[in-house]
mmCIF file with all atom_site columns, C-alpha atoms in Angstrom:
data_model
loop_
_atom_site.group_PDB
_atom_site.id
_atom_site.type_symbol
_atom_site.label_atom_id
_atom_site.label_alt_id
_atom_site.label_comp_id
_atom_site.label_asym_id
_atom_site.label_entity_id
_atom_site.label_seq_id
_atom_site.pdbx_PDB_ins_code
_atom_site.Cartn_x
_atom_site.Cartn_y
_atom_site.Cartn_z
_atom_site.occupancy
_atom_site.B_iso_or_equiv
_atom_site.pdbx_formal_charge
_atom_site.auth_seq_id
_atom_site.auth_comp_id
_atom_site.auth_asym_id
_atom_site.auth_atom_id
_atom_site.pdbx_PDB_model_num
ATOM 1   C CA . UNK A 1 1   ? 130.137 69.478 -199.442 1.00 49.00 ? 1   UNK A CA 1
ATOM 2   C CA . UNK A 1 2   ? 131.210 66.166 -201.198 1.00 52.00 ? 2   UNK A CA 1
ATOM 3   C CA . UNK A 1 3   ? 128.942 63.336 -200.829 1.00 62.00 ? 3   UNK A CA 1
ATOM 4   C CA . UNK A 1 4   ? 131.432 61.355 -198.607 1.00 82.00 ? 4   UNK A CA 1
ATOM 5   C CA . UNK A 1 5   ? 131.945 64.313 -196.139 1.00 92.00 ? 5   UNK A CA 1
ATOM 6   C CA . UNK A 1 6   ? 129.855 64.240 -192.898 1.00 95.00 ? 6   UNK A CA 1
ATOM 7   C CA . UNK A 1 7   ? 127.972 67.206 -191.463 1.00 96.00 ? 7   UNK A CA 1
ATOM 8   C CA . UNK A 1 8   ? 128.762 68.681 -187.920 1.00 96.00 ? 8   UNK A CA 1
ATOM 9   C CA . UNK A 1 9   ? 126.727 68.659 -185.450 1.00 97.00 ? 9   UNK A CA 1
ATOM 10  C CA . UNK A 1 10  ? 127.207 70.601 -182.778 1.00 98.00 ? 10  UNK A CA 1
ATOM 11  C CA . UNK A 1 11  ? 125.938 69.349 -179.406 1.00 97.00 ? 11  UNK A CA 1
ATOM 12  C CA . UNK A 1 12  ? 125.209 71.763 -176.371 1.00 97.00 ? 12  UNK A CA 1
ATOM 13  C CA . UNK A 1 13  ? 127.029 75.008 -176.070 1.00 97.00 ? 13  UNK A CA 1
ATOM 14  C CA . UNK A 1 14  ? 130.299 73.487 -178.076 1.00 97.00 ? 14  UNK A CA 1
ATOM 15  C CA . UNK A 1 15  ? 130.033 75.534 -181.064 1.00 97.00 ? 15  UNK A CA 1
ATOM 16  C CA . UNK A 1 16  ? 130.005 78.739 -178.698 1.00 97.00 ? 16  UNK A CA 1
ATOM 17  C CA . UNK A 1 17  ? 132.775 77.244 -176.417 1.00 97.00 ? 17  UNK A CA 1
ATOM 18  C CA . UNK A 1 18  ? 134.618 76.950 -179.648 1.00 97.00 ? 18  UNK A CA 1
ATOM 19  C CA . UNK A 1 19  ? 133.678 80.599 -180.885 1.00 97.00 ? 19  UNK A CA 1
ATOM 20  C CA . UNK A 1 20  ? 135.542 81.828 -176.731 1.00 96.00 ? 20  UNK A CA 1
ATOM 21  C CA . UNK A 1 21  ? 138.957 80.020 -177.539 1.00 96.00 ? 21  UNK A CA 1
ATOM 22  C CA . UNK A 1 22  ? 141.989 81.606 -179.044 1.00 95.00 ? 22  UNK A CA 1
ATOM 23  C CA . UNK A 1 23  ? 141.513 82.494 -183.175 1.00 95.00 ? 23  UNK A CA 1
ATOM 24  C CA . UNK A 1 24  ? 144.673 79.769 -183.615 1.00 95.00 ? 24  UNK A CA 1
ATOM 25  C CA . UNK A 1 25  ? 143.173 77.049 -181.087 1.00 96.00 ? 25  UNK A CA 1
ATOM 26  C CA . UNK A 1 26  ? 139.984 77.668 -183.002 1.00 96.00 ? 26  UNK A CA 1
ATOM 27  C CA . UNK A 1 27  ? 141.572 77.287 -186.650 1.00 97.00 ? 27  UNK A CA 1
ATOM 28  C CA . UNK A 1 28  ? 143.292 74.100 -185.724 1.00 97.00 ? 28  UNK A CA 1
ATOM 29  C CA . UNK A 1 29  ? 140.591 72.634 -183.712 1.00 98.00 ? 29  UNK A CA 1
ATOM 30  C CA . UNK A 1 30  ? 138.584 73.679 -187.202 1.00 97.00 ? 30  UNK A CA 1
ATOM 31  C CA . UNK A 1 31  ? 140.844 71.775 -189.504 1.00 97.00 ? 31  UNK A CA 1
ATOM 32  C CA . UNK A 1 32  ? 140.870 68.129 -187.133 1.00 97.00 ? 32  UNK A CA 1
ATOM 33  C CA . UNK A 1 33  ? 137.321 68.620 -187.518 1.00 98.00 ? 33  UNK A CA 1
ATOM 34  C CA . UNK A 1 34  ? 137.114 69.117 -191.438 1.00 97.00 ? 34  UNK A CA 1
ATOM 35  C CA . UNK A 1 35  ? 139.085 65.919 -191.219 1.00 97.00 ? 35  UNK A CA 1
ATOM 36  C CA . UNK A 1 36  ? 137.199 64.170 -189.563 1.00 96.00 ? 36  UNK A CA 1
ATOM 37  C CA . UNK A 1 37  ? 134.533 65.209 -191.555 1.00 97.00 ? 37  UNK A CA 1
ATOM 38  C CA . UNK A 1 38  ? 136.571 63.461 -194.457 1.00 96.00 ? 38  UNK A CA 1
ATOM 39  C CA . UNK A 1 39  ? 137.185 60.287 -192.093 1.00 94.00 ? 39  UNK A CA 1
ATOM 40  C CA . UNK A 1 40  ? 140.647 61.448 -191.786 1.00 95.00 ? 40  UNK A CA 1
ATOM 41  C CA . UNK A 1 41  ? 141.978 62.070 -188.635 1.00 95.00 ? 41  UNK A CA 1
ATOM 42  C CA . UNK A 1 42  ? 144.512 65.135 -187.263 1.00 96.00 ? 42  UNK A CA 1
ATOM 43  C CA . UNK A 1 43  ? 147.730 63.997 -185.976 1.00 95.00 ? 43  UNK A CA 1
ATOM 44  C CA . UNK A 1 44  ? 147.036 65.638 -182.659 1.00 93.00 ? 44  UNK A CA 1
ATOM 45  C CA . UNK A 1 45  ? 143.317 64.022 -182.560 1.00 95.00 ? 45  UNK A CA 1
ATOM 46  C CA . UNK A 1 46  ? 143.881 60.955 -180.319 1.00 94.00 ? 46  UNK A CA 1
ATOM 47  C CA . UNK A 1 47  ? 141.371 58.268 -178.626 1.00 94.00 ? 47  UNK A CA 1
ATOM 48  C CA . UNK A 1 48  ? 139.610 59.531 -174.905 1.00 93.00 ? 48  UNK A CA 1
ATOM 49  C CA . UNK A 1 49  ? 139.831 56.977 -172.540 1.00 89.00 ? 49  UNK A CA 1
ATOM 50  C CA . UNK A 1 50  ? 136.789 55.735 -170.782 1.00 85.00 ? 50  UNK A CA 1
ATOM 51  C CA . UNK A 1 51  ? 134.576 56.037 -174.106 1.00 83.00 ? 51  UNK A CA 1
ATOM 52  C CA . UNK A 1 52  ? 135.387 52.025 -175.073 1.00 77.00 ? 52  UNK A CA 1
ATOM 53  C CA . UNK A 1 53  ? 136.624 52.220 -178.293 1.00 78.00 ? 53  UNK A CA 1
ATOM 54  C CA . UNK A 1 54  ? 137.858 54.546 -180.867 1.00 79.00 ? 54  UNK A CA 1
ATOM 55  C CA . UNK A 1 55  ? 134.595 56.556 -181.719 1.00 91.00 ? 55  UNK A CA 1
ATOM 56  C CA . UNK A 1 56  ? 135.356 59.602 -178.832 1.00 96.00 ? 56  UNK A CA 1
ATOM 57  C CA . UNK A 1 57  ? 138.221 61.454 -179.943 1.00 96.00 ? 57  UNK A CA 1
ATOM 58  C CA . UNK A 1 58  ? 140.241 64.844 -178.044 1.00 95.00 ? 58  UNK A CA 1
ATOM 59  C CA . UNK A 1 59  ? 142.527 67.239 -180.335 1.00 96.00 ? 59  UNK A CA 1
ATOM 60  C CA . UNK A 1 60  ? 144.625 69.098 -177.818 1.00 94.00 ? 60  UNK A CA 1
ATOM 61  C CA . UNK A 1 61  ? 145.865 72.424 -177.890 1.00 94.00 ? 61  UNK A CA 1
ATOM 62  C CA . UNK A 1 62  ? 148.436 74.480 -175.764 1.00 91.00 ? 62  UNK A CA 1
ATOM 63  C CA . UNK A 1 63  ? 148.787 78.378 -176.306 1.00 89.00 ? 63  UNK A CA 1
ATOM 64  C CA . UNK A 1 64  ? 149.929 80.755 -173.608 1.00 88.00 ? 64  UNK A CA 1
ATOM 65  C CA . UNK A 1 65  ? 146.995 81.021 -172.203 1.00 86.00 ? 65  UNK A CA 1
ATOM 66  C CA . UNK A 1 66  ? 146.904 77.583 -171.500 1.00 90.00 ? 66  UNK A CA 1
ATOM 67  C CA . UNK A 1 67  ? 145.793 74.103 -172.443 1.00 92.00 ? 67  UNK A CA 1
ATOM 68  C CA . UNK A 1 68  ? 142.109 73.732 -174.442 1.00 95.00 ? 68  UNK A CA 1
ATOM 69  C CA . UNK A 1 69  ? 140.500 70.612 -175.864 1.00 95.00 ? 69  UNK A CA 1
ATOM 70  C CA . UNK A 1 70  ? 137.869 69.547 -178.100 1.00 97.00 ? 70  UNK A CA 1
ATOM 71  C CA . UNK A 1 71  ? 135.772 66.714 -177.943 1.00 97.00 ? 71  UNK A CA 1
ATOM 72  C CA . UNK A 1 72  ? 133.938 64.937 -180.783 1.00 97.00 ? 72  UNK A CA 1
ATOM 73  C CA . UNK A 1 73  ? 132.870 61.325 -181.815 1.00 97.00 ? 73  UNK A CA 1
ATOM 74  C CA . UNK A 1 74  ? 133.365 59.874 -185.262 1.00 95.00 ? 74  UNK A CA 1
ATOM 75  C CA . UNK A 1 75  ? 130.715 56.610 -183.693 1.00 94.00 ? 75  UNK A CA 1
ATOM 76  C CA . UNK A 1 76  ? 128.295 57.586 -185.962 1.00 94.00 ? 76  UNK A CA 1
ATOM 77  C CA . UNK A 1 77  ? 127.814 58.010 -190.120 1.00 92.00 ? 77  UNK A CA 1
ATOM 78  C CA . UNK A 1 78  ? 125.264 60.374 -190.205 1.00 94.00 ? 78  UNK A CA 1
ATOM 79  C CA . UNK A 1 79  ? 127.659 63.033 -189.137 1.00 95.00 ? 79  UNK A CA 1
ATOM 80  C CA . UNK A 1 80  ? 130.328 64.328 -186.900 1.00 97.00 ? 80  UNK A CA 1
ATOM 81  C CA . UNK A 1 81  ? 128.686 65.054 -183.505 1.00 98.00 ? 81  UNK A CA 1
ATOM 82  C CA . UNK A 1 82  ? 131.125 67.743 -181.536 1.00 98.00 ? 82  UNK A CA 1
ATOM 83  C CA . UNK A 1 83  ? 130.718 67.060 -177.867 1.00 98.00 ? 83  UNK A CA 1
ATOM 84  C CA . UNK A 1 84  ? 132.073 69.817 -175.934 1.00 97.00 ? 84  UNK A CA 1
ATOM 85  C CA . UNK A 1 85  ? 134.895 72.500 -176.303 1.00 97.00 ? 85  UNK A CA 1
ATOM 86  C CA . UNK A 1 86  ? 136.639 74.177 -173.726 1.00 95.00 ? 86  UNK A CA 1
ATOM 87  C CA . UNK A 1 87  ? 140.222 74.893 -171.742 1.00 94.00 ? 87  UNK A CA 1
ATOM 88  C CA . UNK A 1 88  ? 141.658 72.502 -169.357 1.00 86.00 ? 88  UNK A CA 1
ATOM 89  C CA . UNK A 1 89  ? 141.555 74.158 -165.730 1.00 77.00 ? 89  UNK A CA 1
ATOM 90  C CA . UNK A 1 90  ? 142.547 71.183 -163.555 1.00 63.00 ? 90  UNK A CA 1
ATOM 91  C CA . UNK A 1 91  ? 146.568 71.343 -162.122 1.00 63.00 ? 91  UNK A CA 1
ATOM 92  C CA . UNK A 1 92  ? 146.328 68.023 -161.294 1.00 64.00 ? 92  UNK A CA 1
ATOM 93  C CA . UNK A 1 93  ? 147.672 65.773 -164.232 1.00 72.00 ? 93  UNK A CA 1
ATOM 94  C CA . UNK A 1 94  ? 146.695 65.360 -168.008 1.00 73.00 ? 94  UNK A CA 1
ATOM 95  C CA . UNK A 1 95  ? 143.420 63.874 -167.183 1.00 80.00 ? 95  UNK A CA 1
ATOM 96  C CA . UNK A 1 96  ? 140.247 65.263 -168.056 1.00 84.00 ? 96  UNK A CA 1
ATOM 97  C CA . UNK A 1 97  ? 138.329 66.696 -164.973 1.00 86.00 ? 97  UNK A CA 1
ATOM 98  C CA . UNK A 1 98  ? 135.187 64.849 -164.017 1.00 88.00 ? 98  UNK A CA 1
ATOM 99  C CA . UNK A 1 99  ? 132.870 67.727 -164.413 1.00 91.00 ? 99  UNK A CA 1
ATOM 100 C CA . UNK A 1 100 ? 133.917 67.840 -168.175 1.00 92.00 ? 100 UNK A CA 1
ATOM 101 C CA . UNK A 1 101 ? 134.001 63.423 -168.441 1.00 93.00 ? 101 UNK A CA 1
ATOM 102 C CA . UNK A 1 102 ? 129.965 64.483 -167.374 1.00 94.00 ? 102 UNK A CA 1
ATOM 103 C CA . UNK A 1 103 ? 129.229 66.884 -169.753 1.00 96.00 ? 103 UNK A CA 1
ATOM 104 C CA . UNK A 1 104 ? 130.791 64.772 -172.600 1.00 95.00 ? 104 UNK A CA 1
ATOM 105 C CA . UNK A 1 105 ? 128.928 62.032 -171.606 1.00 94.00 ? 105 UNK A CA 1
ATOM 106 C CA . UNK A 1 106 ? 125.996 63.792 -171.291 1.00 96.00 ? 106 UNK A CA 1
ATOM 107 C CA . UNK A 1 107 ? 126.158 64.945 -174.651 1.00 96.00 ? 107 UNK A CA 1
ATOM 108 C CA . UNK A 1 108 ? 127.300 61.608 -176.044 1.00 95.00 ? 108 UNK A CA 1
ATOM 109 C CA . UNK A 1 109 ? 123.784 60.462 -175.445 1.00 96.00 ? 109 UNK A CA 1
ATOM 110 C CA . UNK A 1 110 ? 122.307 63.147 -176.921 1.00 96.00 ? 110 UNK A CA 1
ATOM 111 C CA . UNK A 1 111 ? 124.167 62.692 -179.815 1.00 96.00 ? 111 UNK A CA 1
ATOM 112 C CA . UNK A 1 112 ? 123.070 58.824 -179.721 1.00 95.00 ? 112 UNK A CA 1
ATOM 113 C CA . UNK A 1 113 ? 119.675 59.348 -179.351 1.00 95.00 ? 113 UNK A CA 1
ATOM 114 C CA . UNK A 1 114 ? 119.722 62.232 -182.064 1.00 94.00 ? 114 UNK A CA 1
ATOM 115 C CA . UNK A 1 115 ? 120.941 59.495 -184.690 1.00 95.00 ? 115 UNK A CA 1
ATOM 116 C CA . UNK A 1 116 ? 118.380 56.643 -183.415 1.00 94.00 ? 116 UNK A CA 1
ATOM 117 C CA . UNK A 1 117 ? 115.237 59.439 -184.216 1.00 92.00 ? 117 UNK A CA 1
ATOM 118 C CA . UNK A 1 118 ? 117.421 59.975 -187.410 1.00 89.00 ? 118 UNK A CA 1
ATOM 119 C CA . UNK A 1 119 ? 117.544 56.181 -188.469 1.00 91.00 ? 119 UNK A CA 1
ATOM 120 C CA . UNK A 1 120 ? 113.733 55.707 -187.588 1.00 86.00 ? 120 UNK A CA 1
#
């Protein structure tokens, strides 16, 4: 690891959500994330709304089997916190379902208050 690339940290169950998805979801969803890790970003990475800013990012992914996302924020410089990983179930538009907004959130915090103990 070079000194300017940032760890991952895997919040939650998102590295094993990741592990469940589809081997070429998985790879690309890998390289955004070794990107990231860079402070580059993946053309299909883009800003989530309702995060304020530009620090919670989605890549998504369509296969046959359907649509999948991963969540991760770039907010903080101790590392690259993943937030959640999993495949888009809702029919009802391209926004993300309110039990998954939760979860990220959820983990968002835990993510925050990992890198406050951190910075102590």
């Amino acid at each position: 690891m070079s000194t300017n690339e940032r760890p991952l940290e895997w919040i939650g169950s998102s590295y094993k959500d990741l592990m469940a998805l589809p081997v070429e979801v998985r790879r690309l969803f890998g390289f955004a994330l070794s990107l990231a890790q860079v402070g580059d970003r993946h053309d299909a990475a883009k800003v989530l709304k309702g995060f304020g800013g530009a620090g919670v990012l989605e890549v998504v992914e369509d296969d046959a089997g359907g649509t999948y996302r991963a969540i991760y924020t770039i907010k903080f410089s101790e590392a690259v916190f993943v937030l959640h990983c999993f495949q888009k179930k809702s029919k009802r538009g391209i926004a993300t379902p309110k039990e998954d907004m939760d979860t990220i959130n959820a983990r968002l915090k835990i993510a925050e208050a990992y890198v406050k103990e951190l910075r102590k």
